[in-house]
Structures are given as structure tokens and as C-alpha cells.
Coordinates of C-alpha atoms and ligand atoms in Angstrom, one line a residue:
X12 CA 0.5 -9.9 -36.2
X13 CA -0.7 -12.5 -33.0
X14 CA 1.4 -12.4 -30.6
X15 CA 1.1 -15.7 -28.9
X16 CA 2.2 -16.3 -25.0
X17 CA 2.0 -20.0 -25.1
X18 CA 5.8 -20.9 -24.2
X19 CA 5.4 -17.9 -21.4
X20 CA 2.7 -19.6 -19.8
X21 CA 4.7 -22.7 -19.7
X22 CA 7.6 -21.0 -18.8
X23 CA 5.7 -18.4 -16.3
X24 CA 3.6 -20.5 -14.2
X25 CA 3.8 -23.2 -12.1
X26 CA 2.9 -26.4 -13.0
X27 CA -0.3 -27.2 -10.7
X28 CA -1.5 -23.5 -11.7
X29 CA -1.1 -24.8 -15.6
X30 CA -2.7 -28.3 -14.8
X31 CA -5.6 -25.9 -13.6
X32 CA -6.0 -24.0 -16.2
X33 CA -5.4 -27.0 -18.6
X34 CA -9.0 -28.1 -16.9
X35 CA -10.3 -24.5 -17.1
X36 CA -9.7 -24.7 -21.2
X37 CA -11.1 -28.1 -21.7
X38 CA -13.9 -27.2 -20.3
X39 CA -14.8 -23.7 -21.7
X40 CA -14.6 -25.4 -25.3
X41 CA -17.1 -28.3 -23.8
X42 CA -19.5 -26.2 -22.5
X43 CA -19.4 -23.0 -25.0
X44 CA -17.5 -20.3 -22.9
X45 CA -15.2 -17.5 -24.1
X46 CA -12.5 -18.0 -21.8
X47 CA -9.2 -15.4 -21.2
X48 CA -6.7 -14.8 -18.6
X49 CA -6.9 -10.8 -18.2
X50 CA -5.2 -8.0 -16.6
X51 CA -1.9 -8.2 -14.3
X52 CA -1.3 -11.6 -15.0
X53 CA -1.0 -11.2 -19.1
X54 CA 1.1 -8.1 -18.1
X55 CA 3.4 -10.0 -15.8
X56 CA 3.8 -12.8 -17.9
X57 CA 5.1 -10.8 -20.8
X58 CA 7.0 -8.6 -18.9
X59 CA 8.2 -12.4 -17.2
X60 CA 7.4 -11.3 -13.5
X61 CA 6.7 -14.0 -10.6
X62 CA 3.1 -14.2 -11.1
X63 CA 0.7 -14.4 -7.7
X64 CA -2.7 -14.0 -9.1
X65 CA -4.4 -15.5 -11.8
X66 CA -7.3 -13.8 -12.8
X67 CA -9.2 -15.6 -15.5
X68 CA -12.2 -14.1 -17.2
X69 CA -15.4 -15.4 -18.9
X70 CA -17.5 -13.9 -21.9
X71 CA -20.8 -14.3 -20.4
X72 CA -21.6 -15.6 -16.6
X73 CA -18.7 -16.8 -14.7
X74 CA -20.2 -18.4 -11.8
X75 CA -22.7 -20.6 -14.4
X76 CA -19.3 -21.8 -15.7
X77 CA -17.9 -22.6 -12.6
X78 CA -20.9 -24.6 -10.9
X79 CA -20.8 -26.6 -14.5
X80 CA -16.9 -27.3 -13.6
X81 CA -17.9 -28.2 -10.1
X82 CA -20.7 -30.5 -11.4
X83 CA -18.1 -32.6 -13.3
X84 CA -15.5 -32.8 -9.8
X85 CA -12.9 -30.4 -11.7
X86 CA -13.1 -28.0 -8.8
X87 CA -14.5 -26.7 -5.9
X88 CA -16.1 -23.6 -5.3
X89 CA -15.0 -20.9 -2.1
X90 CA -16.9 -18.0 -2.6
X91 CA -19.6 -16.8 -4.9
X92 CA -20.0 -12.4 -5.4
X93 CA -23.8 -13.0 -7.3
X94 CA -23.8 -9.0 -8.1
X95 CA -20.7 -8.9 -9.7
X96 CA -21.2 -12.4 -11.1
X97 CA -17.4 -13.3 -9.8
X98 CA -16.3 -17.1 -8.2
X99 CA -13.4 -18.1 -6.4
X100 CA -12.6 -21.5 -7.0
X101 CA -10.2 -24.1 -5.3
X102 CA -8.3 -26.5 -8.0
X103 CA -6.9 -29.9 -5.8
X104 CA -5.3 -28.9 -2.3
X105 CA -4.0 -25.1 -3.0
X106 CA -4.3 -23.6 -6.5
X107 CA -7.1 -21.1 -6.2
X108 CA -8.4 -19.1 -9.2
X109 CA -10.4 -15.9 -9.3
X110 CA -13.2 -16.5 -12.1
X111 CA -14.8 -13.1 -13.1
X112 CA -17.9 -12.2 -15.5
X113 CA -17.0 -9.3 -18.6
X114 CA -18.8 -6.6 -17.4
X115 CA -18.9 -2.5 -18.0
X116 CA -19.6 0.1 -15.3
X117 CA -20.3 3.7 -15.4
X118 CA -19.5 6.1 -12.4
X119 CA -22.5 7.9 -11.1
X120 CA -20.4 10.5 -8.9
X121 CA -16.9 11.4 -10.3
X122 CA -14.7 9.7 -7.7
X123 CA -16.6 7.3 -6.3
X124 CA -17.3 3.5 -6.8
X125 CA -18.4 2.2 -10.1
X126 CA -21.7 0.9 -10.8
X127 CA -22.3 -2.2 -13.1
X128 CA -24.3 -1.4 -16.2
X129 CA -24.3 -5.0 -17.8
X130 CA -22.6 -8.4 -17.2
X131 CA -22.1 -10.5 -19.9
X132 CA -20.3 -8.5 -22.6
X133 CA -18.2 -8.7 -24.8
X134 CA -14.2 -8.9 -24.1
X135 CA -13.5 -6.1 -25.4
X136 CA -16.1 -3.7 -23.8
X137 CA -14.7 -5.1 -20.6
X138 CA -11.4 -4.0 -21.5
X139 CA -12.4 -0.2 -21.8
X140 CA -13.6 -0.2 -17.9
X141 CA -9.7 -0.6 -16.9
X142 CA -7.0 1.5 -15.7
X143 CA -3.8 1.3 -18.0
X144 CA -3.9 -0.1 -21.6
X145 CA -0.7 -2.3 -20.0
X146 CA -3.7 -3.2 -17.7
X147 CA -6.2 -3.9 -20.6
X148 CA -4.7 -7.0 -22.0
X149 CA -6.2 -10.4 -22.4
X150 CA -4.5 -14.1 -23.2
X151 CA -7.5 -16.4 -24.9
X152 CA -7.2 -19.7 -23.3
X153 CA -9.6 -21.6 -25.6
X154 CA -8.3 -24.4 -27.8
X155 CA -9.3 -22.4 -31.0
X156 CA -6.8 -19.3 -30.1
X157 CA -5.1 -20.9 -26.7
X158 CA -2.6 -18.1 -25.9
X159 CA -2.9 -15.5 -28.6
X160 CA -3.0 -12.3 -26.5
X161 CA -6.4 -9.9 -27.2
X162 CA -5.1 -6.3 -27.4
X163 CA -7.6 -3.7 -28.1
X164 CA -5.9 -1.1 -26.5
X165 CA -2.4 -0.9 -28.0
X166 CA -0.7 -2.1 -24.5
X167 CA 1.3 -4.6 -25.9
X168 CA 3.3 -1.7 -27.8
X169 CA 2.8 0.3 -24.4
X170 CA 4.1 -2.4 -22.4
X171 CA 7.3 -3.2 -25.2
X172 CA 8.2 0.5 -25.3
X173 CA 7.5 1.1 -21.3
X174 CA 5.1 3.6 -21.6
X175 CA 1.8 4.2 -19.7
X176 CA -1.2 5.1 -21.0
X177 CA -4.8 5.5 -19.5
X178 CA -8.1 4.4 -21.6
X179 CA -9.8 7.4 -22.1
X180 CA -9.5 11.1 -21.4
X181 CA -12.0 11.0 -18.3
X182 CA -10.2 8.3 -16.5
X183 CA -8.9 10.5 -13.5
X184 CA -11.7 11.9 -12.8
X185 CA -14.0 8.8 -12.6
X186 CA -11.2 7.6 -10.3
X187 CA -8.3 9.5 -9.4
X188 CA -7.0 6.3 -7.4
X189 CA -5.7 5.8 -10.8
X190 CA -3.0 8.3 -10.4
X191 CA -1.3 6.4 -7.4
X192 CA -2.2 3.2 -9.2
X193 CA 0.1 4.8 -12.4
X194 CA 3.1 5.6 -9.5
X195 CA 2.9 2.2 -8.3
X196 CA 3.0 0.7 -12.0
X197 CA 6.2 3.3 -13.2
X198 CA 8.3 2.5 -10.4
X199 CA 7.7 -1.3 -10.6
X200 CA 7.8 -1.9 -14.4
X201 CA 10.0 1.2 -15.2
X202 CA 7.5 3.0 -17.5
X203 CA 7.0 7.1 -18.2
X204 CA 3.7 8.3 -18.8
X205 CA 2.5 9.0 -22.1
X206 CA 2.5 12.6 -22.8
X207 CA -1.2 13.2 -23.3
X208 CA -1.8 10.7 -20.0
X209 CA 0.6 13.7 -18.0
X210 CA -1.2 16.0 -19.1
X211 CA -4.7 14.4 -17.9
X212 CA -2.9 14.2 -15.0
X213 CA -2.3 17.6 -14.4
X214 CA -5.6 18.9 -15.5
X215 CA -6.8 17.0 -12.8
X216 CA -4.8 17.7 -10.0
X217 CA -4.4 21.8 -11.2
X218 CA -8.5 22.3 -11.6
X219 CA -10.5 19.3 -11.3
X220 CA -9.5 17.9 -7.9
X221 CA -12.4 17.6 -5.2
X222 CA -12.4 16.1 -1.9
X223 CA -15.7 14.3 -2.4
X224 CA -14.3 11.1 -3.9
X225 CA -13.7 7.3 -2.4
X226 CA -11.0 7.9 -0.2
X227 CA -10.9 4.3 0.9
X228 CA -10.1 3.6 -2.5
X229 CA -7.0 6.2 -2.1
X230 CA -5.9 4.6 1.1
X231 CA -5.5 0.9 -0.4
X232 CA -3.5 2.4 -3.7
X233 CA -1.5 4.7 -1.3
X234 CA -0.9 1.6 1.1
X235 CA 0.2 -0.5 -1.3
X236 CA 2.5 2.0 -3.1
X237 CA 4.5 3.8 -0.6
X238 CA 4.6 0.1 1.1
X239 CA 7.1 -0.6 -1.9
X240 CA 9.4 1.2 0.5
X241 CA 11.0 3.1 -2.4
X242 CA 12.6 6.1 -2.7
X243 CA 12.0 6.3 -5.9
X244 CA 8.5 6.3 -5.7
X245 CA 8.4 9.1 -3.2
X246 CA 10.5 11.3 -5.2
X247 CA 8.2 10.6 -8.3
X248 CA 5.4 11.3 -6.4
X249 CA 6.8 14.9 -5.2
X250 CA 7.9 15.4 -8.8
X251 CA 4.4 14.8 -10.8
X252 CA 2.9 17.1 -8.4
X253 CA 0.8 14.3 -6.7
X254 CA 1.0 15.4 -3.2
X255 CA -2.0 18.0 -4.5
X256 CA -4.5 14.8 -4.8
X257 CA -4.1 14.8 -0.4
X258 CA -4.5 18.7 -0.2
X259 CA -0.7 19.2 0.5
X260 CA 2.6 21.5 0.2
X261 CA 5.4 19.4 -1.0
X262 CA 7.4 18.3 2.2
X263 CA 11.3 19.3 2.1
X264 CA 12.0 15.4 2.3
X265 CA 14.1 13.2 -0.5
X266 CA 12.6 9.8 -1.4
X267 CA 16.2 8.3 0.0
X268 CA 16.5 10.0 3.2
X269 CA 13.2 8.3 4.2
X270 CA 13.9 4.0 3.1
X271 CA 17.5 4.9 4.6
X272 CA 15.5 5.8 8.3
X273 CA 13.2 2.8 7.2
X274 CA 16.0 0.5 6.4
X275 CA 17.7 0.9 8.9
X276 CA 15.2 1.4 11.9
X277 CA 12.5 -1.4 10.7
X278 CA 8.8 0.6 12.2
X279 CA 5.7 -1.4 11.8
X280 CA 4.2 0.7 9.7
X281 CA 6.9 1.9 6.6
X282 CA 4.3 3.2 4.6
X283 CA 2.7 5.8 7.1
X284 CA 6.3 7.1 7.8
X285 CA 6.3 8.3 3.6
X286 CA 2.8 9.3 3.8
X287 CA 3.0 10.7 7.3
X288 CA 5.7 13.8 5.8
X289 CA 3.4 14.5 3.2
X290 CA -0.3 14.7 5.0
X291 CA -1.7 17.3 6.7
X292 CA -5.0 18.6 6.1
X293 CA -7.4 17.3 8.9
X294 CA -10.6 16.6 6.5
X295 CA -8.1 14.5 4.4
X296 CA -6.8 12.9 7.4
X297 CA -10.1 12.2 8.9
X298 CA -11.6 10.8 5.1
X299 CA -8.8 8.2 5.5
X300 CA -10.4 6.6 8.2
X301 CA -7.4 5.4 9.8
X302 CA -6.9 2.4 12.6
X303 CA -6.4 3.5 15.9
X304 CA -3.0 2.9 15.8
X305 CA -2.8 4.8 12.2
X306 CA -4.2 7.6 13.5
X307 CA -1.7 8.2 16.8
X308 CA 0.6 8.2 14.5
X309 CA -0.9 11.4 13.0
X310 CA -1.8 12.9 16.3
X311 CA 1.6 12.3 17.5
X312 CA 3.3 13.7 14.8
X313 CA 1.2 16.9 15.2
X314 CA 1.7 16.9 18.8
X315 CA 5.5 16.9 18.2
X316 CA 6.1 19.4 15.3
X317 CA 3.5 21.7 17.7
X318 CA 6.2 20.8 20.7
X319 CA 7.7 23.5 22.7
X320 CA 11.5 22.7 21.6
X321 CA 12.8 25.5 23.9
X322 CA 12.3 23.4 26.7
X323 CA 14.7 20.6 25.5
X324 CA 17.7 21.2 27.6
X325 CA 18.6 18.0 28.9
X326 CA 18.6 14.2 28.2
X327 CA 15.7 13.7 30.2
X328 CA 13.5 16.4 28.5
X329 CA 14.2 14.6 25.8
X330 CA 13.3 11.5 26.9
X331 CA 9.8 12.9 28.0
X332 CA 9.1 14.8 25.0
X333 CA 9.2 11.1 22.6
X334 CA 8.5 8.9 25.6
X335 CA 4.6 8.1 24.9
X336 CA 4.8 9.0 21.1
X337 CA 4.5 6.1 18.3
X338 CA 8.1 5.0 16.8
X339 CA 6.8 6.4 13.2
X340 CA 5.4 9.5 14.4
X341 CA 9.1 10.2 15.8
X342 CA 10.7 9.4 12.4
X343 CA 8.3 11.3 10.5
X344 CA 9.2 14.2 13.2
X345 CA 12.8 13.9 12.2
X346 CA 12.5 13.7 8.5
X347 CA 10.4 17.3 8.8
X348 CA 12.3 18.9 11.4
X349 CA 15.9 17.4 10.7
X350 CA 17.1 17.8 14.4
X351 CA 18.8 16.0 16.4
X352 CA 16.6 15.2 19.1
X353 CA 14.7 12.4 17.6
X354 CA 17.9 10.7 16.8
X355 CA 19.4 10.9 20.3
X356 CA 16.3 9.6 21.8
X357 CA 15.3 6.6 19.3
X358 CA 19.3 5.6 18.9
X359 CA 20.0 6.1 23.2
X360 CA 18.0 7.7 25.2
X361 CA 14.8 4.6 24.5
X362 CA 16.8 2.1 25.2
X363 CA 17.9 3.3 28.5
X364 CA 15.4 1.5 31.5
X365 CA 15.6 1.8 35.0
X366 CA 16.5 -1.8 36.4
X367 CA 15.2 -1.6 40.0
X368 CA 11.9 -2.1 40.4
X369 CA 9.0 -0.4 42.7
X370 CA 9.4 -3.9 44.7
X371 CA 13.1 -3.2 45.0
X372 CA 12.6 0.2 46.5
X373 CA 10.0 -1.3 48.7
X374 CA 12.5 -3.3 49.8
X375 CA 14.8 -1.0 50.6
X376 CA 12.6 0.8 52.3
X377 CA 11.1 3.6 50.0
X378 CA 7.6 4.2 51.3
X379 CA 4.9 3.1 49.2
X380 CA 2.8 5.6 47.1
X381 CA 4.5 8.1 45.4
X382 CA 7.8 8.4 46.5
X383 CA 8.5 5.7 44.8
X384 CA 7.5 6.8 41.7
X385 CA 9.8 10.4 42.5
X386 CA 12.5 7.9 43.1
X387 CA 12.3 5.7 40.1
X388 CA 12.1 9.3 37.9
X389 CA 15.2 10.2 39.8
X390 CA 17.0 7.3 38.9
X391 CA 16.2 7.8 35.6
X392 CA 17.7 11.1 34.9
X393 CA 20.9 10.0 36.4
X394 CA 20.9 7.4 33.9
X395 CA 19.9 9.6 31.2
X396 CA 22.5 11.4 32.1
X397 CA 25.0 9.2 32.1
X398 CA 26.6 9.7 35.7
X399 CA 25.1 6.1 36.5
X400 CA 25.1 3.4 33.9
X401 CA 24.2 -0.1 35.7
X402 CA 21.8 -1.9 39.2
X403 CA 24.9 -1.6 41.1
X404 CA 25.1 2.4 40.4
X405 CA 21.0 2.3 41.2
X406 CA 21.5 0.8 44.3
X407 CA 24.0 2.9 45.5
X408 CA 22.2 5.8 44.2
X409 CA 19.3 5.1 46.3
X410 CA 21.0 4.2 49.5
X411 CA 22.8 7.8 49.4
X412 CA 19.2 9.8 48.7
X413 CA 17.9 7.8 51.7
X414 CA 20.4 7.7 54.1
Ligands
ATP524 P1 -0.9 -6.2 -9.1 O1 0.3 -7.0 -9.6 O2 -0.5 -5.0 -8.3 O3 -2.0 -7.0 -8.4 P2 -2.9 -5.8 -11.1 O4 -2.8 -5.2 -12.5 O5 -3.2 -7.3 -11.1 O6 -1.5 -5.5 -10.5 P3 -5.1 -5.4 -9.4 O7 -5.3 -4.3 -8.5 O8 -5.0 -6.8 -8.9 O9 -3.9 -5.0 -10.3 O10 -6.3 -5.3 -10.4 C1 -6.6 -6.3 -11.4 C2 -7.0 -5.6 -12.8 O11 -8.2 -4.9 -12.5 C3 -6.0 -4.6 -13.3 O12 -5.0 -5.2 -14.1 C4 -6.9 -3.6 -14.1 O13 -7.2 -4.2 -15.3 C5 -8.2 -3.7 -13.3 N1 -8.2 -2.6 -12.3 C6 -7.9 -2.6 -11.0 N2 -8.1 -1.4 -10.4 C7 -8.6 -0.6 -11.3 C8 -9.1 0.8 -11.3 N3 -9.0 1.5 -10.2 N4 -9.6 1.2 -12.4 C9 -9.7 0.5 -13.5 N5 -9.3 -0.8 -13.6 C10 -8.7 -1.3 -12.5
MG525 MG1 -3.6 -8.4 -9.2

């Protein structure tokens, strides 16, 4: 039976993004084009999701079919990809559409990037390069068949009966970003994997996994996923074993514990905090190819777990020990190490500031250089401390040591 999504697309999208693709339609059956929506988009309309892309596909040469849109003032276009035979294209002030070519690719190395072998086939080899058979699924948008979905891969039934199945048995290994890409998917739409994809799965990461693979690749699926700040998705990822895809030991860290420090402490960067308790391995660590700010957060973390905790005896070792070190690293330090420390200096001890200034001691005669400096470190422990609390205290603190 066809399954048609016509009153989902008018319910699904908005209305300038269906006036565009009204356009898109018309002219596909003028000109001769094959024309589909494909991928996320058919997914998240059936599943009724906000949409954000729209991702429309052409049986042949997409970027032919755009310049003959543009000819006739339907559209402009952005940005051309000639290899890839891809278009961006702007519809009145703000609706912009993504206009790929079918293509099929093969994967020279395991792992690494995808090569294209043809452009210009048909729909349904296209389909077979994907991830997910929930991934897989096309809506025609041609007057003939406008909104009868295209499912050559049984995802509609995957997608009804939440499960999630990969393409073909050598998926993970041409691309094991697929396994964090499947993660993502579970926790989002609520699916379990099929039983033959968990087993894939496993093979994979028990006796197939090899370092030499596109770790950029990882990063932006790992990014994306552990940025859905959900504990959920950590604890999944613990419990299919997929910490052994980074190389690493499963940390002694709940999925909970971790959005409940994110929650509630808001760092910059949520998703290193969940990645930060699981990786470890420096060739792993170094394929990432981390910002500079990224990768203190590493080095930090490593500095701290490798602290000397015996010399933590008062507020303002404390203090010293997190001063300089990034606000993730220190959660990350407290999720693996569950003392206390981290949590007295994030919650007090950083918000605690000297209020005089080196100007102020000047002024009250302090000698420049770096007595000033002993005297503002002075001041700070007896803040630390707690036996003085405000400028009035620091004042009087100063005129007693110099008197
Ligand atoms: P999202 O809502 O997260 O954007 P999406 O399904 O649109 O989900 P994209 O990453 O935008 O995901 O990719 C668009 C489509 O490209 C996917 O639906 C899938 O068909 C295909 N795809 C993306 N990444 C891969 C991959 N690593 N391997 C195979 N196919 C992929
Ligand atoms: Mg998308």
C-alpha cells in the first residue's frame, strides 16, 4: 500500500517552505526531473517533528535543475559543490533549500571518507549509500506521485515499530560514525536496535575496531550527541559497550549525575564534560584534533586526577589547586573522583576575590614589586579562610601587617 504524506507536508511545514517547494514541483514536471524530499526530513515529518532542513533530491544533476529554476527568476542560487553535484538555493528573502544529485559511493579505506562512484542514479541506488533504513526514506514531490513516500528499505515499518536498522551488514565498518549517529537517533526518536544491527555492532567494536578511521567524522557525531545533554544518552552509550570505539574503560559515572552538574552549573562546553569522563587514550585524544580551548580541558583534567591530593589541607590549597584550571575540566574531575574539593571550590572558594587592589596597597604604602603581590596572597587566605569576609576587614588587615 502507498503511503502518502500529503496532509503532513501541509500540516509539517511552514507555509513559505511549501510555497517553495510548490515552485520546486512545478518545475521538475516542466523540465523532466525526478524530484523527492529524502532523508531526516521524510523521517521527521512522519514521526511529526519541527522540521529545520529540507533536503530535496534530484534523479539526475541537481545543480542543472537549479540554474534552469534560476533562469526562470524562481530562485536564487548561494553555493554550488560541482564534485558532489549539490546547490544551495535561496527561495524569496529566507527559505533556503539544499538541492542534492542521487549519487552512490564506495569506501576505499574502511573508516574513512566515501568516494563518489557515479552521480546521476537512480533513487533507489542512492538510498543503499545511507545510514539507517529510518534514514533511507524518500517523499516524491512530482505531480504524478506528489507525496507518496519511496521506501526501499522497509523504514517506514522501522520507523512505525521504533526500531533501527542499518543498510547492510558492512555498514560499521565503512563508517563506524554510524554507531554514535544510531545513539543520537535512539535517544531522540525512542527506537532499539534491531537485533541483527546489535550484533553488527558488537562485532565491530569486540574485533574489528581500528584507530585508522576519520576521526573528524567521530568528533561532529560525538559533538552533536552528547550535546543533547542527556543522561540517557550517556548511560546508553556505557551500556552498548560504545566507550570501546574511543579506546576506553567504562568510567564509574551515571548518565544523570552528569546533566544534574550540567544543569545546574551551565559550562560552555556540556558536551566535553560527558566525553571528558570517558576519554583517555592520548592517540585518541590527539586524532580528535581538538580547539585550543578543547584541548586544556583535557590537559587539565589530567593534570588534576595526576594532582598530589595529600597536600589539600586548607581552603587556600584548594583554591590554588583549581585556580588556572578550565570550569569543565573541574567538573569532569569531580564526576571521576567524587570528592569534595571540586565542589567547595566551584560553589565558594571561586567566587571569593580580593577587593583591594595593587593601587590600593600602593596607596597605603606597600612598596611596589613584589610585596605587593605577598600581600594581596595574604589577603586572600584570610578570606579563604573566612576570618575576614569584606574591604573594610582588608583594610584593617593590611594596616595591622604594616604597622
Ligand atoms: P538530523 O535531524 O540530525 O539532521 P538527519 O537524518 O537529517 O538528522 P543529517 O546528518 O542531516 O541527518 O544527514 C542527512 C541524511 O544523510 C541522513 O538522513 C542520512 O540519510 C544521510 N547520512 C548522513 N550521515 C550519514 C552517514 N554517516 N552514513 C550514511 N548516511 C548518512
Ligand atoms: Mg539533517
Amino acid at each position: 500500500m502507498v503511503i502518502n504524506l500529503t496532509d503532513k507536508i501541509q500540516t509539517g511545514l511552514k507555509r513559505e517552505v511549501r510555497i517553495a517547494l510548490e515552485a520546486c514541483s512545478k518545475a521538475a514536471d516542466l523540465f523532466g526531473f525526478k524530484i523527492y524530499l529524502v532523508g531526516g526530513i521524510v523521517r521527521d515529518l512522519f514521526l511529526e517533528k519541527e522540521i529545520f532542513d529540507v533536503d530535496v533530491i534530484i534523479e539526475g544533476n541537481a545543480i542543472d535543475f537549479c540554474h534552469k529554476m534560476a533562469d526562470k527568476k524562481l530562485c536564487k542560487i548561494i553555493q554550488v559543490q560541482e564534485e558532489l553535484k549539490t546547490a544551495k538555493v535561496l527561495f524569496g528573502e529566507k527559505i533556503e533549500i539544499d538541492f542534492a544529485s542521487t549519487r552512490q559511493e564506495f569506501y576505499p579505506r574502511r573508516g574513512h571518507l566515501p568516494v563518489v562512484a557515479r552521480i546521476g542514479c537512480t533513487l533507489e541506488e542512492d538510498v543503499y549509500r545511507r545510514d539507517f533504513t529510518i534514514n533511507s526514506l524518500a517523499v516524491a514531490l512530482n505531480k504524478e506521485n506528489y507525496g507518496n513516500v519511496i521506501d526501499y528499505t522497509g523504514g517506514l515499518a522501522d520507523l512505525k515499530n521504533k526500531v533501527l536498522k542499518i543498510l547492510h551488514d558492512n555498514s560499521f565498518n565503512e563508517d563506524p560514525s554510524r554507531i554514535i549517529r544510531g545513539l543520537k537517533f535512539a535517544c531522540r526518536f525512542n527506537l532499539h536496535r534491531d537485533e541483527h544491527t546489535k550484533e553488527l555492532q558488537e562485532k565491530y567494536q569486540n574485533t574489528q575496531l581500528h584507530k585508522d578511521i576519520s576521526w573528524s567524522r567521530m568528533k561532529s557525531e560525538i559533538k552533536q550527541t552528547f550535546s543533547l545533554n542527556s543522561a540517557r544518552v550517556f548511560d546508553m552509550f556505557l551500556a552498548n559497550g560504545v566507550e570501546k570505539l574511543f579506546y576506553a574503560e567504562k568510567p564509574d559515572v551515571k548518565g544523570l549525575e552528569i546533566k544534574t552538574l550540567v544543569d545546574k552549573h551551565q559550562p560552555d562546553y556540556p558536551w566535553l564534560v560527558y566525553l571528558g569522563c570517558v576519554l583517555k587514550d592520548p592517540e585518541i585524544i590527539e586524532a580528535f584534533c581538538f580547539t585550543r580551548q578543547e584541548q586544556k580541558i583535557f590537559d587539565d583534567r589530567d593534570a588534576l586526577l595526576n594532582g598530589n591530593l595529600s597536600m589539600l589541607n586548607s581552603n587556600y590549597d584548594i583554591y590554588k589547586f583549581f585556580q588556572k584550571k578550565s570550569f569543565e575540566a573541574i567538573l569532569i574531575y569531580y564526576l571521576l573522583s567524587k570528592r569534595k574539593e571540586p565542589l567547595i571550590y566551584i560553589e565558594k572558594l571561586s567566587q571569593i576575590r580580593v577587593e583591594l587592589t595593587g593601587n590600593d596597597l600602593k596607596e597605603m604604602g606597600i612598596p611596589e614589586g613584589r610585596e605587593i603581590g605577598m600581600m594581596l596572597d595574604e589577603i586572600l587566605k584570610k578570606k579563604l579562610s573566612g576570618s575576614i569576609v569584606n574591604r573594610d576587614d582588608e583594610i584593617n588587615f593590611v594596616k595591622n601587617q604594616t604597622k
